[in-house]
CSV table of C-alpha atoms in Angstrom, one decimal:
chain,number,residue,atom,x,y,z
A,2,MET,CA,69.8,22.5,15.1
A,3,ILE,CA,69.6,25.8,13.2
A,4,GLN,CA,68.8,23.9,10.0
A,5,SER,CA,66.0,21.9,11.7
A,6,ASN,CA,64.5,25.1,13.1
A,7,ILE,CA,64.6,26.7,9.6
A,8,LEU,CA,62.8,23.6,8.2
A,9,LEU,CA,60.2,23.8,11.0
A,10,LEU,CA,59.5,27.5,10.4
A,11,PHE,CA,59.2,26.9,6.6
A,12,PHE,CA,56.8,24.0,7.3
A,13,LEU,CA,54.6,26.2,9.6
A,14,PHE,CA,54.8,29.0,7.0
A,15,MET,CA,53.5,26.7,4.3
A,16,ILE,CA,50.6,25.6,6.5
A,17,ALA,CA,49.6,29.2,7.2
A,18,CYS,CA,49.7,30.0,3.6
A,19,THR,CA,47.5,27.1,2.5
A,20,PRO,CA,44.1,28.4,1.4
A,21,LYS,CA,41.2,27.1,3.6
A,22,PRO,CA,37.5,27.1,3.2
A,23,ASP,CA,35.7,29.8,5.2
A,24,VAL,CA,33.7,27.3,7.3
A,25,SER,CA,33.3,23.5,7.5
A,26,PHE,CA,30.0,21.9,8.5
A,27,ASN,CA,29.8,18.2,8.9
A,28,GLY,CA,32.4,17.5,6.2
A,29,ILE,CA,31.1,20.2,3.8
A,30,GLU,CA,33.6,22.7,2.7
A,31,VAL,CA,32.1,26.1,2.1
A,32,GLU,CA,34.5,27.8,-0.4
A,33,GLN,CA,33.0,31.2,-0.2
A,34,ASN,CA,30.3,33.2,1.6
A,35,LEU,CA,27.9,31.1,3.7
A,36,VAL,CA,25.5,33.7,5.0
A,37,ILE,CA,22.9,34.9,2.5
A,38,THR,CA,20.9,38.0,3.6
A,39,ASN,CA,18.1,40.0,2.0
A,40,SER,CA,20.3,43.1,2.0
A,41,ASN,CA,22.9,41.5,-0.2
A,42,GLU,CA,21.0,39.4,-2.8
A,43,ASN,CA,23.9,39.2,-5.2
A,44,GLU,CA,26.0,37.0,-3.1
A,45,TYR,CA,27.0,33.6,-4.4
A,46,VAL,CA,27.4,30.5,-2.3
A,47,TYR,CA,29.6,27.6,-3.3
A,48,PHE,CA,29.4,24.2,-1.6
A,49,ARG,CA,31.4,21.1,-2.2
A,50,PHE,CA,29.4,18.0,-1.0
A,51,PRO,CA,30.7,14.5,-0.2
A,52,ASN,CA,28.9,11.9,-2.3
A,53,ASN,CA,27.4,10.3,0.8
A,54,PHE,CA,26.4,13.6,2.5
A,55,ILE,CA,22.8,14.0,3.7
A,56,VAL,CA,21.5,17.3,5.0
A,57,VAL,CA,20.0,17.0,8.5
A,58,ASP,CA,18.6,20.2,9.9
A,59,SER,CA,22.0,21.9,9.5
A,60,LEU,CA,22.7,25.6,9.1
A,61,ILE,CA,23.3,24.9,5.4
A,62,ASN,CA,19.9,23.3,5.1
A,63,LYS,CA,18.3,26.3,6.6
A,64,GLU,CA,20.1,28.6,4.3
A,65,LEU,CA,19.1,26.6,1.2
A,66,ASN,CA,15.5,26.6,2.4
A,67,LYS,CA,15.6,30.4,2.7
A,68,ILE,CA,16.5,30.5,-1.0
A,69,SER,CA,14.0,28.0,-2.0
A,70,ARG,CA,11.1,30.0,-0.5
A,71,LYS,CA,12.0,32.9,-2.8
A,72,ILE,CA,11.7,30.8,-6.0
A,73,ASN,CA,8.4,29.7,-7.6
A,74,TYR,CA,9.4,26.4,-9.1
A,75,SER,CA,5.9,25.9,-10.6
A,76,ASN,CA,6.3,29.0,-12.7
A,77,ILE,CA,9.7,28.0,-13.8
A,78,LEU,CA,8.7,24.5,-14.9
A,79,ASN,CA,5.5,25.7,-16.6
A,80,ILE,CA,7.2,28.4,-18.8
A,81,GLU,CA,6.2,27.9,-22.4
A,82,ASP,CA,8.5,28.5,-25.4
A,83,SER,CA,11.5,29.1,-23.2
A,84,SER,CA,14.9,27.6,-23.6
A,85,SER,CA,15.3,27.5,-19.8
A,86,THR,CA,12.4,25.0,-19.6
A,87,ASN,CA,14.3,22.7,-21.9
A,88,LYS,CA,17.4,23.1,-19.8
A,89,ILE,CA,15.6,22.3,-16.6
A,90,LYS,CA,13.9,19.3,-18.1
A,91,SER,CA,17.2,18.1,-19.5
A,92,PHE,CA,18.9,18.6,-16.1
A,93,PHE,CA,16.2,16.5,-14.4
A,94,VAL,CA,16.0,13.8,-17.1
A,95,ASN,CA,19.7,13.2,-16.7
A,96,ASN,CA,19.0,12.0,-13.2
A,97,ASN,CA,21.0,14.8,-11.4
A,98,GLN,CA,18.9,14.0,-8.3
A,99,HIS,CA,21.4,14.0,-5.4
A,100,PRO,CA,19.8,16.1,-2.7
A,101,TYR,CA,21.1,19.7,-2.6
A,102,ILE,CA,23.6,19.6,-5.5
A,103,LEU,CA,23.9,23.4,-5.5
A,104,HIS,CA,26.4,24.5,-8.1
A,105,LYS,CA,25.8,28.2,-8.1
A,106,ILE,CA,22.8,30.4,-7.4
A,107,SER,CA,22.2,34.1,-7.0
A,108,LEU,CA,19.1,35.5,-5.4
A,109,SER,CA,19.1,38.2,-8.0
A,110,ASP,CA,18.8,35.7,-10.8
A,111,THR,CA,15.5,35.8,-12.7
A,112,LEU,CA,13.3,32.7,-12.6
A,113,ASN,CA,14.2,31.8,-16.1
A,114,GLN,CA,17.9,31.6,-15.1
A,115,VAL,CA,17.4,29.2,-12.2
A,116,ILE,CA,18.3,25.8,-13.6
A,117,TYR,CA,19.8,24.1,-10.6
A,118,LYS,CA,17.9,22.3,-7.9
A,119,ILE,CA,17.8,23.8,-4.4
A,120,ASP,CA,14.8,22.2,-2.7
A,121,SER,CA,15.1,18.5,-3.5
A,122,SER,CA,11.6,17.4,-2.4
A,123,ARG,CA,9.6,20.2,-4.1
A,124,ILE,CA,11.6,20.1,-7.3
A,125,ASN,CA,11.6,16.4,-7.6
A,126,LEU,CA,7.8,16.4,-7.2
A,127,LEU,CA,7.5,19.0,-10.0
A,128,LYS,CA,10.0,17.2,-12.2
A,129,GLN,CA,7.7,14.1,-12.2
A,130,ASN,CA,4.9,16.2,-13.6
A,131,PHE,CA,6.6,16.1,-17.0
A,132,PHE,CA,6.0,12.4,-17.2
A,133,TYR,CA,2.3,12.5,-16.3
A,134,PRO,CA,-0.7,13.5,-18.5
A,135,LYS,CA,-2.3,16.9,-17.7
A,136,ILE,CA,-5.8,18.3,-18.2
A,137,VAL,CA,-5.6,21.1,-20.7
A,138,ASN,CA,-9.3,21.6,-21.5
A,139,GLN,CA,-10.6,24.2,-19.0
A,140,LYS,CA,-14.2,22.9,-19.2
A,141,GLU,CA,-13.0,19.4,-18.4
A,142,ASN,CA,-10.7,20.8,-15.6
A,143,ASP,CA,-13.6,22.7,-14.0
A,144,SER,CA,-15.7,19.5,-13.9
A,145,LEU,CA,-13.0,17.5,-12.1
A,146,ASP,CA,-13.7,16.2,-8.6
A,147,LYS,CA,-11.4,18.2,-6.3
A,148,PHE,CA,-12.5,16.2,-3.3
A,149,ASN,CA,-13.0,19.3,-1.2
A,150,TYR,CA,-16.0,17.7,0.5
A,151,ILE,CA,-13.6,15.5,2.5
A,152,LYS,CA,-12.8,17.4,5.7
A,153,THR,CA,-9.4,18.3,7.0
A,154,ASN,CA,-7.9,15.4,9.1
A,155,GLN,CA,-11.1,13.4,8.6
A,156,LEU,CA,-9.2,10.2,7.8
A,157,LEU,CA,-6.6,8.4,9.9
A,158,PHE,CA,-3.3,7.4,8.3
A,159,PRO,CA,-3.6,3.7,7.8
A,160,CYS,CA,0.1,3.1,8.8
A,161,PRO,CA,1.2,4.6,12.1
A,162,ASN,CA,4.0,7.2,11.8
A,163,ILE,CA,4.1,6.9,8.0
A,164,ASP,CA,3.2,10.0,6.0
A,165,ILE,CA,2.2,10.5,2.4
A,166,PRO,CA,5.1,9.5,0.1
A,167,GLN,CA,6.7,12.3,-1.9
A,168,SER,CA,7.2,10.2,-5.0
A,169,LEU,CA,4.4,10.5,-7.5
A,170,ASN,CA,5.1,7.0,-8.5
A,171,LEU,CA,3.6,5.8,-5.2
A,172,LEU,CA,0.4,8.0,-5.5
A,173,PRO,CA,-2.8,7.9,-7.5
A,174,ASN,CA,-2.6,8.4,-11.3
A,175,ALA,CA,1.0,6.9,-11.7
A,176,PRO,CA,1.3,4.7,-14.7
A,177,ARG,CA,1.8,1.0,-14.1
A,178,LYS,CA,3.3,-0.3,-17.3
A,179,TYR,CA,3.8,-3.9,-16.0
A,180,ARG,CA,0.0,-4.3,-16.0
A,181,SER,CA,-0.9,-1.7,-18.7
A,182,GLY,CA,-2.9,0.3,-16.1
A,183,THR,CA,-2.9,3.2,-13.7
A,184,HIS,CA,-2.2,3.3,-10.0
A,185,GLN,CA,-5.4,4.1,-8.1
A,186,GLY,CA,-4.1,4.3,-4.6
A,187,ILE,CA,-1.3,5.3,-2.2
A,188,ASP,CA,1.6,3.0,-1.5
A,189,PHE,CA,2.7,3.3,2.2
A,190,ALA,CA,6.1,1.8,2.6
A,191,GLY,CA,5.6,0.1,6.0
A,192,TYR,CA,7.9,-2.6,7.3
A,193,TYR,CA,6.8,-6.2,6.7
A,194,GLY,CA,4.5,-7.2,9.5
A,195,SER,CA,3.9,-3.6,10.8
A,196,GLU,CA,0.3,-2.8,11.8
A,197,VAL,CA,-2.4,-1.5,9.4
A,198,ARG,CA,-5.4,0.4,10.9
A,199,ASN,CA,-8.8,1.4,9.7
A,200,VAL,CA,-9.1,5.0,8.6
A,201,TYR,CA,-12.8,5.6,9.5
A,202,ASN,CA,-15.8,3.8,11.1
A,203,GLY,CA,-17.4,1.3,8.8
A,204,VAL,CA,-18.5,-2.3,8.1
A,205,VAL,CA,-16.2,-5.0,6.7
A,206,ILE,CA,-17.3,-6.2,3.2
A,207,ARG,CA,-14.2,-8.2,2.3
A,208,SER,CA,-11.7,-10.0,4.5
A,209,ASP,CA,-9.4,-12.6,2.8
A,210,HIS,CA,-8.6,-14.8,5.8
A,211,HIS,CA,-8.2,-17.9,3.5
A,212,TYR,CA,-6.1,-16.1,0.8
A,213,ASN,CA,-3.8,-18.4,-1.2
A,214,GLU,CA,-0.8,-16.8,-3.1
A,215,VAL,CA,-0.7,-17.5,-6.9
A,216,SER,CA,2.5,-18.5,-8.7
A,217,ASN,CA,4.4,-16.0,-10.7
A,218,GLU,CA,3.8,-18.1,-13.8
A,219,PHE,CA,0.1,-17.7,-13.4
A,220,ARG,CA,0.4,-14.1,-12.5
A,221,ASN,CA,2.6,-13.3,-15.5
A,222,ASN,CA,0.2,-15.1,-17.8
A,223,LEU,CA,-2.6,-12.7,-16.6
A,224,LEU,CA,-0.4,-9.7,-17.0
A,225,ASN,CA,0.3,-10.7,-20.6
A,226,LYS,CA,-3.4,-10.8,-21.2
A,227,ALA,CA,-3.7,-7.3,-19.8
A,228,SER,CA,-0.9,-6.0,-22.1
A,229,LYS,CA,-2.8,-7.4,-25.2
A,230,ILE,CA,-5.9,-5.2,-24.4
A,231,ASN,CA,-3.8,-2.3,-23.1
A,232,ARG,CA,-5.5,-2.1,-19.7
A,233,THR,CA,-5.8,-3.9,-16.4
A,234,PRO,CA,-9.1,-5.9,-16.3
A,235,SER,CA,-11.0,-5.5,-13.0
A,236,ASP,CA,-11.0,-9.3,-12.3
A,237,ILE,CA,-7.2,-9.4,-12.5
A,238,PHE,CA,-6.8,-6.2,-10.6
A,239,VAL,CA,-9.2,-6.9,-7.7
A,240,ASN,CA,-8.9,-10.7,-7.4
A,241,ILE,CA,-5.2,-11.3,-8.1
A,242,LEU,CA,-3.0,-8.1,-7.9
A,243,TYR,CA,-4.5,-6.8,-4.6
A,244,GLY,CA,-3.3,-9.9,-2.8
A,245,ARG,CA,-4.7,-10.5,0.7
A,246,THR,CA,-7.2,-7.6,1.1
A,247,VAL,CA,-9.7,-6.0,3.5
A,248,MET,CA,-12.4,-3.7,2.3
A,249,ILE,CA,-14.4,-1.4,4.5
A,250,ASP,CA,-17.8,0.2,3.6
A,251,HIS,CA,-18.0,3.6,5.3
A,252,GLY,CA,-21.4,4.2,3.8
A,253,PHE,CA,-22.5,7.8,3.8
A,254,ASP,CA,-20.9,8.7,7.1
A,255,ILE,CA,-17.9,10.5,5.7
A,256,ILE,CA,-20.0,12.5,3.1
A,257,LYS,CA,-23.8,12.4,3.3
A,258,ASP,CA,-24.4,12.0,-0.5
A,259,LYS,CA,-21.4,9.8,-1.3
A,260,ARG,CA,-20.7,6.2,-0.5
A,261,ILE,CA,-17.0,5.7,0.5
A,262,ILE,CA,-15.1,2.4,0.4
A,263,SER,CA,-11.5,1.9,1.7
A,264,ILE,CA,-9.2,-0.8,0.5
A,265,TYR,CA,-6.2,-2.3,2.3
A,266,ALA,CA,-4.2,-4.6,-0.1
A,267,HIS,CA,-1.0,-6.7,-0.1
A,268,LEU,CA,-1.5,-7.6,3.6
A,269,SER,CA,0.6,-10.4,5.2
A,270,LYS,CA,-2.0,-11.1,7.9
A,271,ILE,CA,-5.5,-10.1,8.8
A,272,ASN,CA,-6.7,-9.6,12.3
A,273,PRO,CA,-8.9,-12.7,13.1
A,274,GLU,CA,-11.6,-10.3,14.4
A,275,ILE,CA,-12.0,-8.6,11.0
A,276,LYS,CA,-15.0,-10.5,9.6
A,277,VAL,CA,-17.4,-9.7,6.8
A,278,GLY,CA,-20.5,-7.9,8.1
A,279,GLU,CA,-18.8,-6.8,11.4
A,280,TYR,CA,-18.6,-3.2,12.4
A,281,ILE,CA,-15.1,-1.8,12.7
A,282,SER,CA,-14.2,1.5,14.4
A,283,ARG,CA,-11.7,4.1,13.3
A,284,GLY,CA,-8.2,3.1,14.4
A,285,ALA,CA,-8.9,-0.6,14.8
A,286,ILE,CA,-6.1,-2.9,13.7
A,287,ILE,CA,-7.0,-4.5,10.4
A,288,GLY,CA,-3.9,-6.6,9.8
A,289,ASN,CA,-0.2,-6.3,8.9
A,290,VAL,CA,1.8,-4.9,6.0
A,291,GLY,CA,3.0,-7.5,3.5
A,292,ASN,CA,3.6,-8.1,-0.2
A,293,SER,CA,0.9,-10.6,-1.1
A,294,GLY,CA,-0.3,-10.2,-4.7
A,295,THR,CA,3.2,-9.1,-5.9
A,296,SER,CA,5.9,-11.0,-7.6
A,297,ASP,CA,7.9,-11.0,-4.4
A,298,GLY,CA,4.9,-12.4,-2.5
A,299,ALA,CA,4.7,-15.2,-5.0
A,300,LYS,CA,8.4,-16.0,-4.4
A,301,GLY,CA,7.7,-16.2,-0.7
A,302,ASN,CA,10.1,-13.5,0.5
A,303,LYS,CA,9.5,-10.3,2.4
A,304,LYS,CA,10.8,-7.8,-0.2
A,305,SER,CA,8.9,-4.8,-1.5
A,306,ALA,CA,6.5,-4.8,1.5
A,307,HIS,CA,4.0,-2.0,1.5
A,308,LEU,CA,0.4,-1.2,2.1
A,309,HIS,CA,-1.6,-0.4,-1.1
A,310,PHE,CA,-4.5,1.8,0.1
A,311,GLU,CA,-7.4,3.1,-1.9
A,312,LEU,CA,-10.4,5.2,-1.2
A,313,ILE,CA,-13.3,4.8,-3.6
A,314,ILE,CA,-16.0,7.4,-4.0
A,315,GLN,CA,-19.4,6.4,-5.4
A,316,ASP,CA,-22.3,8.8,-6.2
A,317,LYS,CA,-24.8,9.6,-8.9
A,318,ASP,CA,-22.0,10.7,-11.2
A,319,GLY,CA,-20.3,7.3,-11.0
A,320,GLU,CA,-17.3,5.8,-9.2
A,321,ARG,CA,-13.8,7.2,-8.9
A,322,TYR,CA,-10.7,6.8,-6.7
A,323,LEU,CA,-9.4,9.5,-4.4
A,324,GLY,CA,-7.1,11.9,-6.3
A,325,LYS,CA,-8.1,10.9,-9.8
A,326,ASN,CA,-6.8,13.3,-12.4
A,327,ILE,CA,-5.1,15.5,-9.8
A,328,TYR,CA,-1.3,15.8,-10.1
A,329,GLY,CA,1.8,17.1,-8.5
A,330,GLU,CA,1.8,19.4,-5.5
A,331,GLU,CA,-2.0,19.8,-5.7
A,332,LEU,CA,-2.4,16.0,-5.2
A,333,VAL,CA,0.1,15.9,-2.3
A,334,LYS,CA,-1.5,18.8,-0.6
A,335,LEU,CA,-4.9,17.1,-0.9
A,336,LEU,CA,-3.7,13.9,0.7
A,337,ASN,CA,-1.8,15.6,3.5
A,338,ARG,CA,-4.9,17.7,4.2
A,339,ILE,CA,-7.4,14.9,4.7
A,340,PHE,CA,-5.2,12.4,6.7
A,341,SER,CA,-4.2,12.7,10.3
A,342,HIS,CA,-2.1,10.6,12.7
A,343,LYS,CA,-4.6,11.1,15.5
């Protein structure tokens, strides 16, 4: 009995002496100080994250956001002739993109020393800028259309409850190597068959009720032709790659001196009431999300469904798509400003 009691006491003693993390939140072990305050900016925070962990409005998420607001990522990533820029670029290129992989960060570190990601969405957005062309000529930059004439919340989001995507690859100006061209619209990742609605009052000028899907063999043959001339010909783009499409002419109602056209592509179905020449009000259901015009659409499955949406602006200076030559955070801010869910 005495021996067993001694063993029990020894066992309890070993448990008591085992080092423990200060706090545990949702399976995250906080190895040192969790709380970061303005009065003690030299404190470090160490987290050990499970591979499948996702931050959802936790205390840790709030603490990380506190730090992120103190850091100007744009300045960091645009530093010239700096070794830290190369370190950051190398870190991003190596695909270290798991949300909130925070190895070590001190609020007293200078911007040049911050090489680890804290705010996943903002940094991922800025990271993508390294792979897109930028305007360097100031005169050319000053002449760019900034689309400030489109009012805040003037357009309705075409897919209910789906916001502007955070990936630049789904936004205007993204390269499309498979067709040797440039993405001119916004890809809203709606579910196959979910509703698509009109963004503003207008008149229907295209409605592909009798659309027939082409084969992938035919589609690939056209894409090979595009690669030979290093661009996407308009006939291939508009007539084949759009798939089942509706186009709305908003006339000069959105901006008095500019004609605006909205395009809704890759639809699976079109509302039977959407006919060429008919007036259509803001919010009216146009059709349903699909994948027509894509390789998956040609295969007859429901994969890769999304709405490809474009807004075309026409005036005396020519024709351009919404967001042309605007990149990164500026582009996302523009799109979030002009669209509304109401």
